[in-house]
Amino acid sequence: MSHHRSVAEAHARCDQHDPLAWRKGFRDGLPLLLGIGAWAVVVGVAMVKTGLTAWQASGMTLLVYAGSAQLASLPLMAAHAPLWVIFATALVVNLRFVIFSALLAPHFAHLHWRQRFLLSFIAGDMTVALYLQRYPDPSPVPGKLSYLKGLLYPNWVVWQLCCLVGILLGSAVPASWGLDFAGTLAILCMTVPLVTSNAALCGVAVAGAVAVIADPLPYKLGLLLAVLGGMVTAMVVEETNEKRKARRG
């Protein structure tokens, strides 16, 4: 009984608002906001250029909150692809969030489901990566929740505001500006720092090769194959590395 009480008290201290930890999370995530804002503007413009109304585009960014899935689904919508293809593409592109949720679950499984739902909805690739770099151990530590919120909340606000700016500018920005390429650069700027292991590097290499080779496939199905190929490759390489470490003892 005393053990459960001490665990509950530790979680309570972990969940208490810590202004210093919140500000630390905000400062750590601050360098990412410029790239996220640029990417959001590109996504907002792309949604309008694809044919969505301002209200439809605004609803999409508020409900989906996943730039890669939005960009992947837009050409399919423009090509009048079957609905199942659009949903399947968005699902595969966002499968990484299942992994993120699994990684964060041991840290915050004690929270009420509504709070966990909110945190998972506004979580992003880079913010989750920064959090796990600082707190790899799931044991309760004071300030962990505040630090995560300091990463997530500014990220969500900047994305939504800049996406809305892109939606408003969509009708005024000429296509000759090459916004698709600008969006690719913004994604690369945020993705490259995450490639910190040979497993991630192999996954990126395979995904890039498959995307180029499978580009002629209809409905952008090459993207699906590239994502799946990259994920499977990274998982296989990571598992192989773990087995080698285990054999070496």
PDB file of C-alpha atoms in Angstrom, residues 32 36 39 65-66 96-97 100 104 119-131 148 151-152 155-156 194:
ATOM      1  CA  LEU A  32      12.356  24.568 -34.565  1.00  0.00           C
ATOM      2  CA  ILE A  36       7.707  24.721 -38.658  1.00  0.00           C
ATOM      3  CA  TRP A  39       6.385  24.594 -43.593  1.00  0.00           C
ATOM      4  CA  TYR A  65      -2.655  18.683 -37.686  1.00  0.00           C
ATOM      5  CA  ALA A  66      -0.184  16.600 -39.686  1.00  0.00           C
ATOM      6  CA  ARG A  96       5.052   7.007 -36.922  1.00  0.00           C
ATOM      7  CA  PHE A  97       2.720   8.608 -34.377  1.00  0.00           C
ATOM      8  CA  PHE A 100       5.620   8.060 -30.665  1.00  0.00           C
ATOM      9  CA  LEU A 104       5.431   8.332 -24.459  1.00  0.00           C
ATOM     10  CA  LEU A 119      -1.141  15.622 -25.567  1.00  0.00           C
ATOM     11  CA  SER A 120      -1.077  12.933 -28.253  1.00  0.00           C
ATOM     12  CA  PHE A 121      -3.130  15.064 -30.648  1.00  0.00           C
ATOM     13  CA  ILE A 122      -0.760  18.039 -30.496  1.00  0.00           C
ATOM     14  CA  ALA A 123       2.439  15.955 -30.413  1.00  0.00           C
ATOM     15  CA  GLY A 124       4.868  16.362 -33.307  1.00  0.00           C
ATOM     16  CA  ASP A 125       7.920  14.569 -34.651  1.00  0.00           C
ATOM     17  CA  MET A 126      10.578  16.958 -33.404  1.00  0.00           C
ATOM     18  CA  THR A 127       8.896  17.784 -30.095  1.00  0.00           C
ATOM     19  CA  VAL A 128       8.620  14.111 -29.143  1.00  0.00           C
ATOM     20  CA  ALA A 129      12.239  13.554 -30.170  1.00  0.00           C
ATOM     21  CA  LEU A 130      13.432  16.473 -28.019  1.00  0.00           C
ATOM     22  CA  TYR A 131      11.409  15.271 -25.045  1.00  0.00           C
ATOM     23  CA  LEU A 148       6.538  18.447 -22.645  1.00  0.00           C
ATOM     24  CA  LEU A 151       7.508  21.915 -26.341  1.00  0.00           C
ATOM     25  CA  LEU A 152       4.040  21.050 -27.646  1.00  0.00           C
ATOM     26  CA  ASN A 155       4.599  24.237 -31.705  1.00  0.00           C
ATOM     27  CA  TRP A 156       0.845  23.793 -32.162  1.00  0.00           C
ATOM     28  CA  LEU A 194      16.862  13.353 -36.469  1.00  0.00           C
TER      29      LEU A 194
END
